[in-house]
Amino acid sequence: MSLWWLSLYIVEALCAFGVVLNAVLYLMHVMSYLYAKIHMNRKPPELMKAELQGVSILKPLKGVDPNLEENLESYFEVDYPEYEIIFCIQDEDDPANEVCKRVMAKHPTIPAQIVGGGKKVGCNPKVNNLMQGYNIMKYNLFWICDAGIRVLPMTLRDHVHKMTDKVALVHAVPYTAHRKGFSSAVEKIYFGTQHARVYINAHMAGIICMTGMSTLIRRDVFDKCTGGLGNLSQYIAEDYFMAKCLSDNGWKCALSSYPALQNSGNYSVRGFVKRMARWTKLRIAMVPFAVLLEPFSECFLAGLLLAMSLHHFLSWNMLVVFLYHVLGWFIADYMFFRALENGHLQISKRDFLVAWFIRETLTPYVIFSALWDPTITWQNSRYRLRCGGRAEEVPSIV
């Protein structure tokens, strides 16, 4: 009899969890949509009148991507009065050197230089690559932007405008530029629906959730809180720990109105899955309890849980509930996607539907892949993550 009552309590608790979870998830849909409509891609009048400071732009580069020159050139075209660009390249023989020189020659009036031979201070290759530029930059505000990011003319001005007295770091919602091909649509829809929804809601709730694709930082505060960029080289997810160190010391992180437009010329569904698996491994190491709930935030699993819950409490048909849930989720994602696109969709409704469905069904495989092999492959090196996010390089086996 006691086992029967225990099983009944478990079912009741699981069904109650399903109802509460879905209520929270739909609230997140509403909040992210409203935030995107009100704050994203906006240029307030005071933006052009704001007091501006000099900015050092640090660009970590390794190898040549088909869109690299286009991406680099966008930094020479930003609408900002005083800035310098420092290209950080580890190897002097890297072909990225020639691309940088070619772009610099087109814009001789913009202060720019190439620094090579990055300093190895830890296992994180990005931090190692940035150290030489970090040591010679001349402005207190520095902006780290990944090689695959293309910026809009107002992006830097908006970042600096968000850097108020209580803010020490400004980051951007990861998104993608429009590129040809179906695999690009899958990636764009992921960053324009599930990822952006979680990212924006975490920001509104004051939860640390950021990527270092486009990050503006106060150096004086940053050095005081972290001891310098080199001290973050023990982590693969150095961007998360940047924000955490600043937040632990009472500083705020702000979100830019302009997203970080990923514009890599190398993309595929397989590459997207590998990238998502790598990010999942990082989250497992840093916030394991949150990762346990992560699968339930996806459409299909949340829908199954809701259908079971409403069938248990109200005897509603599970199939009907599930189908209505999927339809409602799809419509909410589409509206949010349109808001992030500023109403100008560059993919067809059919492509959106197919890519959305494929992206949703890939989630279980991504999570399984992350759990199956916990090591991380990044820039031709392999790393093992320890609890808390610290990493150690795994020696290559010849």
Tab-separated table of C-alpha atoms in Angstrom:
chain	number	residue	atom	x	y	z
A	1	MET	CA	0.000	0.000	0.000
A	2	SER	CA	2.842	2.403	0.830
A	3	LEU	CA	4.445	1.794	-2.580
A	4	TRP	CA	1.126	2.566	-4.265
A	5	TRP	CA	0.832	5.857	-2.402
A	6	LEU	CA	4.473	6.698	-3.168
A	7	SER	CA	3.969	6.093	-6.891
A	8	LEU	CA	0.810	8.231	-6.789
A	9	TYR	CA	2.696	11.102	-5.142
A	10	ILE	CA	5.470	10.834	-7.760
A	11	VAL	CA	2.953	10.996	-10.612
A	12	GLU	CA	1.163	13.953	-8.994
A	13	ALA	CA	4.449	15.797	-8.468
A	14	LEU	CA	5.613	15.108	-12.032
A	15	CYS	CA	2.324	16.324	-13.518
A	16	ALA	CA	2.341	19.437	-11.334
A	17	PHE	CA	5.920	20.068	-12.456
A	18	GLY	CA	4.791	19.733	-16.083
A	19	VAL	CA	2.092	22.392	-15.683
A	20	VAL	CA	4.357	24.834	-13.830
A	21	LEU	CA	7.235	24.257	-16.247
A	22	ASN	CA	5.131	24.989	-19.309
A	23	ALA	CA	3.638	28.080	-17.692
A	24	VAL	CA	7.186	29.370	-17.102
A	25	LEU	CA	8.274	28.481	-20.630
A	26	TYR	CA	5.353	30.312	-22.232
A	27	LEU	CA	6.015	33.292	-19.982
A	28	MET	CA	9.588	33.248	-21.297
A	29	HIS	CA	8.197	33.305	-24.844
A	30	VAL	CA	6.151	36.407	-24.039
A	31	MET	CA	8.934	38.228	-22.184
A	32	SER	CA	11.565	37.603	-24.874
A	33	TYR	CA	9.193	38.741	-27.615
A	34	LEU	CA	8.376	41.971	-25.752
A	35	TYR	CA	12.055	42.604	-25.030
A	36	ALA	CA	12.980	42.111	-28.692
A	37	LYS	CA	10.207	44.455	-29.859
A	38	ILE	CA	11.131	47.172	-27.360
A	39	HIS	CA	14.920	46.982	-27.121
A	40	MET	CA	16.500	45.101	-30.037
A	41	ASN	CA	17.757	46.857	-33.179
A	42	ARG	CA	16.783	50.268	-31.815
A	43	LYS	CA	18.617	53.576	-32.292
A	44	PRO	CA	17.369	56.039	-29.658
A	45	PRO	CA	17.971	59.765	-30.350
A	46	GLU	CA	20.302	60.113	-27.375
A	47	LEU	CA	22.630	57.488	-28.872
A	48	MET	CA	24.164	60.043	-31.244
A	49	LYS	CA	24.620	62.577	-28.415
A	50	ALA	CA	26.177	60.241	-25.862
A	51	GLU	CA	29.601	60.975	-24.392
A	52	LEU	CA	32.061	58.588	-26.039
A	53	GLN	CA	35.408	57.179	-24.923
A	54	GLY	CA	38.242	55.704	-26.941
A	55	VAL	CA	37.994	51.944	-27.517
A	56	SER	CA	40.597	49.284	-28.303
A	57	ILE	CA	39.206	46.511	-30.502
A	58	LEU	CA	40.929	43.149	-30.022
A	59	LYS	CA	40.438	40.637	-32.850
A	60	PRO	CA	41.734	37.084	-32.216
A	61	LEU	CA	42.465	35.449	-35.588
A	62	LYS	CA	43.557	32.002	-36.707
A	63	GLY	CA	43.306	30.874	-40.324
A	64	VAL	CA	41.246	32.339	-43.154
A	65	ASP	CA	37.500	31.962	-43.395
A	66	PRO	CA	35.749	32.685	-46.738
A	67	ASN	CA	33.981	35.664	-45.115
A	68	LEU	CA	36.942	36.899	-43.054
A	69	GLU	CA	37.735	39.941	-45.188
A	70	GLU	CA	34.096	41.060	-45.211
A	71	ASN	CA	33.896	40.657	-41.440
A	72	LEU	CA	37.129	42.551	-40.751
A	73	GLU	CA	36.188	45.389	-43.064
A	74	SER	CA	32.987	46.004	-41.082
A	75	TYR	CA	35.121	47.134	-38.101
A	76	PHE	CA	36.721	49.876	-40.209
A	77	GLU	CA	33.250	51.158	-41.082
A	78	VAL	CA	31.753	51.561	-37.593
A	79	ASP	CA	30.230	54.939	-36.758
A	80	TYR	CA	32.573	55.868	-33.910
A	81	PRO	CA	35.039	58.782	-33.543
A	82	GLU	CA	37.996	57.261	-31.660
A	83	TYR	CA	39.127	53.645	-31.707
A	84	GLU	CA	42.025	51.376	-32.603
A	85	ILE	CA	41.999	47.860	-34.049
A	86	ILE	CA	44.527	45.251	-32.931
A	87	PHE	CA	44.635	42.011	-34.905
A	88	CYS	CA	46.018	39.232	-32.706
A	89	ILE	CA	47.557	36.423	-34.766
A	90	GLN	CA	49.526	33.607	-33.154
A	91	ASP	CA	51.626	32.533	-36.135
A	92	GLU	CA	53.455	34.905	-38.492
A	93	ASP	CA	52.856	32.440	-41.345
A	94	ASP	CA	49.095	32.463	-40.788
A	95	PRO	CA	47.343	33.527	-44.038
A	96	ALA	CA	45.126	35.824	-41.940
A	97	ASN	CA	48.089	38.218	-41.920
A	98	GLU	CA	47.672	38.959	-45.617
A	99	VAL	CA	43.930	39.511	-45.257
A	100	CYS	CA	44.512	41.987	-42.403
A	101	LYS	CA	47.147	43.893	-44.367
A	102	ARG	CA	44.838	44.106	-47.368
A	103	VAL	CA	41.966	45.502	-45.305
A	104	MET	CA	44.232	47.921	-43.445
A	105	ALA	CA	45.537	49.274	-46.765
A	106	LYS	CA	41.969	50.118	-47.804
A	107	HIS	CA	41.459	52.218	-44.644
A	108	PRO	CA	44.768	53.996	-43.896
A	109	THR	CA	43.117	56.630	-41.676
A	110	ILE	CA	41.934	54.061	-39.090
A	111	PRO	CA	44.605	53.175	-36.475
A	112	ALA	CA	45.213	49.433	-36.843
A	113	GLN	CA	48.085	47.028	-36.295
A	114	ILE	CA	48.911	43.330	-36.318
A	115	VAL	CA	50.540	41.678	-33.301
A	116	GLY	CA	51.831	38.116	-33.481
A	117	GLY	CA	53.335	35.410	-31.347
A	118	GLY	CA	50.678	35.269	-28.672
A	119	LYS	CA	51.854	34.550	-25.135
A	120	LYS	CA	50.969	31.129	-23.687
A	121	VAL	CA	49.611	31.790	-20.205
A	122	GLY	CA	47.261	28.804	-19.941
A	123	CYS	CA	45.282	26.221	-21.871
A	124	ASN	CA	42.765	28.618	-23.480
A	125	PRO	CA	44.041	29.345	-27.036
A	126	LYS	CA	41.863	32.446	-27.447
A	127	VAL	CA	43.228	34.064	-24.288
A	128	ASN	CA	46.788	33.126	-25.276
A	129	ASN	CA	46.264	34.737	-28.658
A	130	LEU	CA	44.854	37.954	-27.166
A	131	MET	CA	47.574	38.550	-24.578
A	132	GLN	CA	49.978	40.530	-26.812
A	133	GLY	CA	47.211	42.877	-27.942
A	134	TYR	CA	45.866	43.139	-24.396
A	135	ASN	CA	49.284	44.245	-23.134
A	136	ILE	CA	49.728	47.055	-25.697
A	137	MET	CA	46.198	48.461	-26.132
A	138	LYS	CA	45.969	52.138	-25.190
A	139	TYR	CA	42.319	52.651	-24.173
A	140	ASN	CA	40.564	51.665	-20.960
A	141	LEU	CA	37.560	50.294	-22.826
A	142	PHE	CA	38.391	47.210	-24.872
A	143	TRP	CA	36.093	45.281	-27.191
A	144	ILE	CA	36.794	41.601	-27.863
A	145	CYS	CA	35.112	40.396	-31.060
A	146	ASP	CA	35.530	36.942	-32.564
A	147	ALA	CA	36.864	36.578	-36.101
A	148	GLY	CA	33.532	35.355	-37.446
A	149	ILE	CA	31.514	38.345	-36.224
A	150	ARG	CA	30.357	41.050	-38.638
A	151	VAL	CA	29.275	44.312	-36.990
A	152	LEU	CA	26.787	46.971	-37.960
A	153	PRO	CA	27.875	50.653	-38.078
A	154	MET	CA	26.057	51.553	-34.831
A	155	THR	CA	27.136	48.491	-32.808
A	156	LEU	CA	30.147	50.006	-31.030
A	157	ARG	CA	28.351	53.276	-30.276
A	158	ASP	CA	25.494	51.301	-28.716
A	159	HIS	CA	27.885	49.168	-26.642
A	160	VAL	CA	29.587	52.269	-25.219
A	161	HIS	CA	26.220	53.953	-24.614
A	162	LYS	CA	25.203	50.968	-22.449
A	163	MET	CA	28.417	51.285	-20.384
A	164	THR	CA	26.964	53.354	-17.516
A	165	ASP	CA	28.608	54.036	-14.148
A	166	LYS	CA	27.493	50.727	-12.614
A	167	VAL	CA	28.170	48.606	-15.696
A	168	ALA	CA	31.573	47.006	-16.355
A	169	LEU	CA	30.704	44.678	-19.250
A	170	VAL	CA	28.396	44.940	-22.275
A	171	HIS	CA	27.662	41.845	-24.331
A	172	ALA	CA	25.416	41.017	-27.274
A	173	VAL	CA	22.781	38.417	-28.097
A	174	PRO	CA	24.442	35.781	-30.332
A	175	TYR	CA	22.700	35.740	-33.707
A	176	THR	CA	23.676	35.088	-37.330
A	177	ALA	CA	23.940	37.142	-40.485
A	178	HIS	CA	21.957	35.945	-43.481
A	179	ARG	CA	23.867	33.348	-45.491
A	180	LYS	CA	22.861	31.035	-48.294
A	181	GLY	CA	22.086	27.351	-47.755
A	182	PHE	CA	19.730	25.291	-45.645
A	183	SER	CA	22.341	24.538	-42.967
A	184	SER	CA	22.622	28.286	-42.390
A	185	ALA	CA	18.854	28.414	-41.821
A	186	VAL	CA	19.073	25.703	-39.130
A	187	GLU	CA	21.774	27.670	-37.309
A	188	LYS	CA	19.942	30.978	-37.722
A	189	ILE	CA	16.700	29.582	-36.326
A	190	TYR	CA	18.451	28.089	-33.300
A	191	PHE	CA	20.056	31.420	-32.423
A	192	GLY	CA	16.856	33.293	-33.311
A	193	THR	CA	14.515	31.177	-31.177
A	194	GLN	CA	15.595	28.861	-28.349
A	195	HIS	CA	19.043	30.317	-27.675
A	196	ALA	CA	17.983	33.972	-27.866
A	197	ARG	CA	14.900	33.289	-25.725
A	198	VAL	CA	16.981	31.765	-22.917
A	199	TYR	CA	19.721	34.380	-23.313
A	200	ILE	CA	17.349	37.346	-23.040
A	201	ASN	CA	15.331	35.907	-20.166
A	202	ALA	CA	18.501	35.096	-18.230
A	203	HIS	CA	19.630	38.702	-18.695
A	204	MET	CA	16.297	40.068	-17.452
A	205	ALA	CA	16.421	37.731	-14.431
A	206	GLY	CA	19.976	38.774	-13.556
A	207	ILE	CA	21.404	35.296	-14.293
A	208	ILE	CA	24.881	35.107	-15.806
A	209	CYS	CA	24.448	33.839	-19.348
A	210	MET	CA	26.798	35.249	-21.953
A	211	THR	CA	29.079	34.394	-24.823
A	212	GLY	CA	32.236	36.306	-25.646
A	213	MET	CA	31.489	36.839	-29.343
A	214	SER	CA	31.129	40.601	-28.800
A	215	THR	CA	32.136	41.925	-25.381
A	216	LEU	CA	33.019	45.472	-24.280
A	217	ILE	CA	34.845	45.689	-20.925
A	218	ARG	CA	36.304	48.324	-18.585
A	219	ARG	CA	39.952	47.366	-18.169
A	220	ASP	CA	40.546	49.074	-14.813
A	221	VAL	CA	37.603	47.270	-13.204
A	222	PHE	CA	38.345	44.029	-15.026
A	223	ASP	CA	41.980	43.904	-13.897
A	224	LYS	CA	41.004	44.669	-10.316
A	225	CYS	CA	38.355	41.930	-10.196
A	226	THR	CA	40.153	39.193	-12.147
A	227	GLY	CA	43.830	40.066	-11.895
A	228	GLY	CA	44.009	40.422	-15.671
A	229	LEU	CA	43.001	38.511	-18.753
A	230	GLY	CA	45.735	35.907	-18.290
A	231	ASN	CA	44.140	34.619	-15.097
A	232	LEU	CA	41.129	33.411	-17.099
A	233	SER	CA	43.241	31.189	-19.329
A	234	GLN	CA	42.587	28.208	-17.047
A	235	TYR	CA	39.006	28.130	-18.362
A	236	ILE	CA	37.725	27.276	-21.836
A	237	ALA	CA	34.597	29.377	-21.180
A	238	GLU	CA	36.561	32.486	-20.246
A	239	ASP	CA	33.603	34.685	-21.242
A	240	TYR	CA	31.353	33.200	-18.547
A	241	PHE	CA	33.976	33.724	-15.868
A	242	MET	CA	34.584	37.312	-17.019
A	243	ALA	CA	30.970	38.097	-16.235
A	244	LYS	CA	30.965	36.032	-13.040
A	245	CYS	CA	34.028	37.774	-11.577
A	246	LEU	CA	32.608	41.221	-12.309
A	247	SER	CA	29.169	40.275	-10.981
A	248	ASP	CA	30.644	38.799	-7.775
A	249	ASN	CA	32.305	42.170	-7.166
A	250	GLY	CA	29.050	44.117	-7.502
A	251	TRP	CA	29.287	45.237	-11.132
A	252	LYS	CA	26.487	44.881	-13.659
A	253	CYS	CA	26.491	43.437	-17.164
A	254	ALA	CA	24.384	45.152	-19.839
A	255	LEU	CA	22.962	43.797	-23.077
A	256	SER	CA	23.497	45.610	-26.358
A	257	SER	CA	20.574	46.500	-28.617
A	258	TYR	CA	22.486	45.082	-31.583
A	259	PRO	CA	23.135	41.321	-31.794
A	260	ALA	CA	26.474	39.662	-32.497
A	261	LEU	CA	26.127	38.675	-36.150
A	262	GLN	CA	27.984	35.417	-36.740
A	263	ASN	CA	29.090	35.386	-40.350
A	264	SER	CA	31.435	32.451	-40.765
A	265	GLY	CA	31.765	31.198	-44.317
A	266	ASN	CA	32.194	27.600	-43.137
A	267	TYR	CA	28.950	26.120	-41.872
A	268	SER	CA	27.044	22.844	-42.039
A	269	VAL	CA	24.483	20.934	-39.999
A	270	ARG	CA	27.212	18.556	-38.815
A	271	GLY	CA	29.394	21.475	-37.748
A	272	PHE	CA	26.426	23.038	-35.946
A	273	VAL	CA	25.779	19.795	-34.018
A	274	LYS	CA	29.434	19.550	-32.974
A	275	ARG	CA	29.409	23.150	-31.817
A	276	MET	CA	26.227	22.698	-29.789
A	277	ALA	CA	27.642	19.528	-28.219
A	278	ARG	CA	30.782	21.458	-27.204
A	279	TRP	CA	28.688	24.185	-25.597
A	280	THR	CA	26.615	21.551	-23.766
A	281	LYS	CA	29.807	19.994	-22.364
A	282	LEU	CA	30.843	23.404	-21.038
A	283	ARG	CA	27.464	23.909	-19.355
A	284	ILE	CA	27.633	20.432	-17.808
A	285	ALA	CA	30.980	21.311	-16.223
A	286	MET	CA	29.969	24.798	-15.052
A	287	VAL	CA	26.260	24.518	-14.115
A	288	PRO	CA	25.409	20.785	-13.951
A	289	PHE	CA	22.067	21.245	-12.160
A	290	ALA	CA	20.795	23.655	-14.819
A	291	VAL	CA	21.728	21.171	-17.546
A	292	LEU	CA	19.470	18.554	-15.937
A	293	LEU	CA	16.487	20.819	-16.662
A	294	GLU	CA	17.694	21.901	-20.106
A	295	PRO	CA	16.022	19.071	-22.118
A	296	PHE	CA	12.662	19.977	-20.566
A	297	SER	CA	12.932	23.506	-21.992
A	298	GLU	CA	12.681	22.158	-25.542
A	299	CYS	CA	9.363	22.033	-27.396
A	300	PHE	CA	8.720	18.309	-27.811
A	301	LEU	CA	9.701	17.051	-24.354
A	302	ALA	CA	7.904	19.959	-22.670
A	303	GLY	CA	4.846	19.176	-24.816
A	304	LEU	CA	4.836	15.496	-23.831
A	305	LEU	CA	5.052	16.467	-20.183
A	306	LEU	CA	2.214	18.972	-20.569
A	307	ALA	CA	0.026	16.454	-22.417
A	308	MET	CA	0.560	13.861	-19.699
A	309	SER	CA	-0.148	16.437	-16.968
A	310	LEU	CA	-3.407	17.726	-18.468
A	311	HIS	CA	-4.550	14.186	-19.183
A	312	HIS	CA	-3.921	13.292	-15.544
A	313	PHE	CA	-5.622	16.352	-14.045
A	314	LEU	CA	-8.351	17.076	-16.623
A	315	SER	CA	-8.581	13.879	-18.703
A	316	TRP	CA	-7.770	15.844	-21.875
A	317	ASN	CA	-6.675	13.927	-24.965
A	318	MET	CA	-2.873	13.720	-24.919
A	319	LEU	CA	-2.434	13.818	-28.700
A	320	VAL	CA	-4.644	16.894	-29.088
A	321	VAL	CA	-2.868	18.711	-26.247
A	322	PHE	CA	0.548	17.845	-27.699
A	323	LEU	CA	-0.343	19.028	-31.202
A	324	TYR	CA	-1.825	22.311	-29.948
A	325	HIS	CA	1.282	22.814	-27.803
A	326	VAL	CA	3.613	22.307	-30.784
A	327	LEU	CA	1.522	24.680	-32.899
A	328	GLY	CA	1.514	27.358	-30.177
A	329	TRP	CA	5.259	26.966	-29.615
A	330	PHE	CA	5.956	27.216	-33.335
A	331	ILE	CA	3.862	30.393	-33.687
A	332	ALA	CA	5.575	31.949	-30.651
A	333	ASP	CA	9.009	31.115	-32.070
A	334	TYR	CA	8.057	32.548	-35.449
A	335	MET	CA	6.849	35.819	-33.893
A	336	PHE	CA	10.020	36.104	-31.820
A	337	PHE	CA	12.166	35.343	-34.856
A	338	ARG	CA	10.413	38.110	-36.809
A	339	ALA	CA	11.042	40.537	-33.943
A	340	LEU	CA	14.773	39.739	-33.930
A	341	GLU	CA	14.831	40.126	-37.711
A	342	ASN	CA	13.212	43.535	-37.233
A	343	GLY	CA	10.264	42.342	-39.344
A	344	HIS	CA	12.380	41.702	-42.456
A	345	LEU	CA	12.514	37.919	-42.929
A	346	GLN	CA	15.207	36.687	-45.291
A	347	ILE	CA	14.086	33.045	-45.362
A	348	SER	CA	10.780	31.618	-46.563
A	349	LYS	CA	8.074	30.309	-44.222
A	350	ARG	CA	8.636	26.821	-45.650
A	351	ASP	CA	12.365	26.908	-44.886
A	352	PHE	CA	11.605	28.225	-41.427
A	353	LEU	CA	9.187	25.353	-40.731
A	354	VAL	CA	11.532	22.608	-41.966
A	355	ALA	CA	14.638	24.055	-40.311
A	356	TRP	CA	12.726	24.640	-37.064
A	357	PHE	CA	11.551	21.019	-36.971
A	358	ILE	CA	15.026	19.632	-37.696
A	359	ARG	CA	16.591	21.859	-35.051
A	360	GLU	CA	14.091	20.688	-32.430
A	361	THR	CA	14.657	17.009	-33.224
A	362	LEU	CA	18.460	17.386	-33.071
A	363	THR	CA	18.426	18.323	-29.373
A	364	PRO	CA	18.404	14.759	-27.901
A	365	TYR	CA	21.304	13.776	-30.166
A	366	VAL	CA	23.308	16.857	-29.129
A	367	ILE	CA	22.842	16.103	-25.422
A	368	PHE	CA	23.678	12.417	-25.902
A	369	SER	CA	26.847	13.326	-27.839
A	370	ALA	CA	27.948	15.673	-25.055
A	371	LEU	CA	27.463	13.005	-22.373
A	372	TRP	CA	29.066	10.242	-24.457
A	373	ASP	CA	32.402	12.064	-24.907
A	374	PRO	CA	33.097	14.748	-22.270
A	375	THR	CA	36.353	15.941	-23.870
A	376	ILE	CA	36.276	19.109	-25.969
A	377	THR	CA	37.995	19.567	-29.335
A	378	TRP	CA	38.766	23.205	-30.117
A	379	GLN	CA	41.281	24.692	-32.559
A	380	ASN	CA	42.979	21.319	-33.211
A	381	SER	CA	43.485	20.627	-29.483
A	382	ARG	CA	41.545	18.478	-27.018
A	383	TYR	CA	40.624	19.501	-23.478
A	384	ARG	CA	39.228	17.763	-20.427
A	385	LEU	CA	36.919	19.820	-18.207
A	386	ARG	CA	36.958	19.631	-14.449
A	387	CYS	CA	34.029	20.436	-12.175
A	388	GLY	CA	33.670	24.217	-12.006
A	389	GLY	CA	34.809	24.778	-15.581
A	390	ARG	CA	38.589	24.525	-15.263
A	391	ALA	CA	40.240	22.826	-18.222
A	392	GLU	CA	43.384	20.865	-18.916
A	393	GLU	CA	44.791	20.035	-22.318
A	394	VAL	CA	44.747	16.374	-23.279
A	395	PRO	CA	48.059	15.349	-24.907
A	396	SER	CA	47.728	14.187	-28.512
A	397	ILE	CA	48.329	10.495	-29.143
A	398	VAL	CA	50.590	9.883	-32.124
